[in-house]
Amino acid sequence: MKQNSIIKIVGISAYIVFILFSFINGFEPGKRIGENFITFSKGMLGVLPCAFILIGLFEVWVKRETVEKHFGEEAGIKRYVWAVLLAGTTVGGLYVAFPVAYSLYNKGAKLSFIFAYIGASAICRVPMTIFEASFMGIKFTAIRLLVSLPLVIISSILLGDYLEKRNYKIMKGK
Amino acid sequence: MYFLYIVTAFALLLSFVASRKKTLKAIKIAVKKFVNILPAFLTMLILVSVALFFVPDKVISNYLGSNNKFFGMIFASFFGSITLMPGFIAFPLCGILLKKGVPYMVLSAFTTTLMMVGILTYPIEKEYFGRKVTVIRNVISLFIALIVALITGFFFGEVF
């Protein structure tokens, strides 16, 4: 692990030096990469602080039993309805869904719920879906949702059960 | 976007009224989690900025418009997997490509992999769920995207 983080630090530093060098010397490709970086950072920094504050509040206020009841073993099929509803209101994208899913998992949500939630938040976030339909047509969006959502749920159940049977536990960073 | 700020502010206020201690704890948790994942985010942002330089919209448009629908679909799912684009760039781009005559199934492969398969988000996903689960999830997502694309093509009469 230590060697890995050294490589990471060297890589990130080299990147920063390269971008700075490009801006000072007017090296076009480097400048464009730097501009890409800034555009995307802005987009994410707008969302992430809010997302993490909501995660913090969730961890403090929501009881483990509540999560287990609705997203865990005893919830049955209903938990996938929850997964889709929760995903629909998720903002940003996968990069927000991962930390949310991780917190839910630690509070007792089933693995299959976690996968369904991540998959669904990739494909059926409400604002994105409306935006898509306005460019691609309702038929396109409807087909995409009606085909992908069941596949996401079925594959999540299969993957979750498979991993649970093997007593797989998610451990951060492993 | 504003909606998120309003919800967060309201939740914080509500929490603060209910218990100052718990709210402070929540903020501490938030900061700690955010700082912990920051290096992974930085890695992802670097990958994104470099990937978008080498694979700009124009290149994607060229490949997606290829004559063979099935090759187009394969290229589309490849580009969708290796890039990361917010919806407000991706869908207008697809709208333009659609008008240029790119088949629905190719665009479906592109948008669905863009949403579901994340090679660039790998550093973050791995950090939370581990290498194995991350790889499995992304491979499954790729297959789902291809199935979605084929069925889309079928309904728009492009397959036969």
Coordinates of N, CA and C in Angstrom, one line a residue, chain A residues 136 139-140 143, chain B residues 64 67-73 97-109 146 148-160:
Chain A
M136 N -33.7 13.0 -27.1 CA -33.7 11.8 -27.9 C -35.1 11.3 -28.1
K139 N -39.8 7.8 -26.8 CA -39.7 6.4 -27.1 C -38.3 5.8 -26.7
F140 N -37.3 6.6 -27.1 CA -35.9 6.1 -26.8 C -35.7 5.9 -25.3
I143 N -37.8 3.0 -23.8 CA -37.2 1.7 -24.1 C -36.0 1.4 -23.2
Chain B
L64 N -18.8 7.1 -34.3 CA -20.2 6.7 -34.1 C -20.9 6.7 -35.4
N67 N -20.1 3.4 -41.0 CA -21.2 2.8 -41.9 C -21.9 1.6 -41.3
N68 N -21.1 0.8 -40.7 CA -21.7 -0.5 -40.1 C -22.2 -0.2 -38.7
K69 N -23.6 -0.5 -38.6 CA -24.3 -0.2 -37.4 C -23.6 -1.0 -36.2
F70 N -23.2 -2.2 -36.4 CA -22.7 -3.0 -35.3 C -21.4 -2.6 -34.9
F71 N -20.5 -2.2 -35.9 CA -19.2 -1.6 -35.5 C -19.5 -0.3 -34.8
G72 N -20.4 0.4 -35.3 CA -20.7 1.7 -34.6 C -21.1 1.5 -33.1
M73 N -21.9 0.4 -32.9 CA -22.3 0.1 -31.6 C -21.2 -0.3 -30.7
L97 N -26.0 14.1 -33.3 CA -25.7 12.9 -34.1 C -26.9 12.2 -34.7
L98 N -28.0 12.2 -33.9 CA -29.2 11.6 -34.3 C -29.7 12.3 -35.6
K99 N -29.6 13.7 -35.6 CA -30.1 14.4 -36.8 C -29.2 14.1 -38.0
K100 N -27.9 13.8 -37.7 CA -27.0 13.4 -38.8 C -27.2 12.0 -39.3
G101 N -28.1 11.3 -38.7 CA -28.4 10.0 -39.2 C -27.8 8.8 -38.5
V102 N -27.1 9.1 -37.3 CA -26.6 8.0 -36.5 C -27.7 7.2 -35.9
P103 N -27.7 5.8 -36.1 CA -28.8 5.0 -35.6 C -29.0 5.1 -34.1
Y104 N -30.3 4.9 -33.7 CA -30.6 5.0 -32.3 C -29.8 3.9 -31.5
M105 N -29.6 2.8 -32.1 CA -28.9 1.7 -31.3 C -27.5 2.1 -30.9
V106 N -26.9 2.8 -31.8 CA -25.5 3.2 -31.6 C -25.5 4.3 -30.5
L107 N -26.4 5.2 -30.5 CA -26.5 6.3 -29.5 C -26.9 5.7 -28.2
S108 N -27.7 4.7 -28.2 CA -28.1 4.0 -27.0 C -26.9 3.3 -26.3
A109 N -26.1 2.6 -27.1 CA -24.9 2.0 -26.6 C -24.0 3.0 -26.0
L146 N -25.2 -3.3 -23.8 CA -25.3 -3.9 -25.2 C -26.6 -4.5 -25.4
V148 N -29.4 -3.5 -24.0 CA -30.3 -2.3 -24.2 C -30.2 -1.7 -25.6
A149 N -29.0 -1.6 -26.1 CA -28.7 -1.1 -27.4 C -29.4 -1.9 -28.5
L150 N -29.2 -3.2 -28.4 CA -29.8 -4.1 -29.4 C -31.3 -4.0 -29.4
I151 N -31.9 -4.0 -28.2 CA -33.4 -4.0 -28.1 C -33.9 -2.6 -28.6
T152 N -33.1 -1.5 -28.3 CA -33.5 -0.2 -28.8 C -33.5 -0.3 -30.4
G153 N -32.4 -0.9 -30.9 CA -32.3 -1.0 -32.4 C -33.5 -1.8 -33.0
F154 N -33.9 -2.8 -32.2 CA -35.0 -3.7 -32.7 C -36.3 -2.8 -32.7
F155 N -36.6 -2.1 -31.7 CA -37.8 -1.3 -31.7 C -37.8 -0.1 -32.7
F156 N -36.7 0.3 -33.0 CA -36.6 1.4 -34.0 C -36.4 0.8 -35.4
G157 N -36.5 -0.5 -35.5 CA -36.4 -1.1 -36.9 C -35.0 -1.0 -37.5
E158 N -34.0 -1.0 -36.7 CA -32.7 -0.9 -37.2 C -31.9 -2.2 -37.3
V159 N -32.4 -3.2 -36.6 CA -31.6 -4.4 -36.5 C -31.8 -5.3 -37.8
F160 N -33.1 -5.3 -38.2 CA -33.4 -6.2 -39.4 C -33.7 -5.3 -40.6

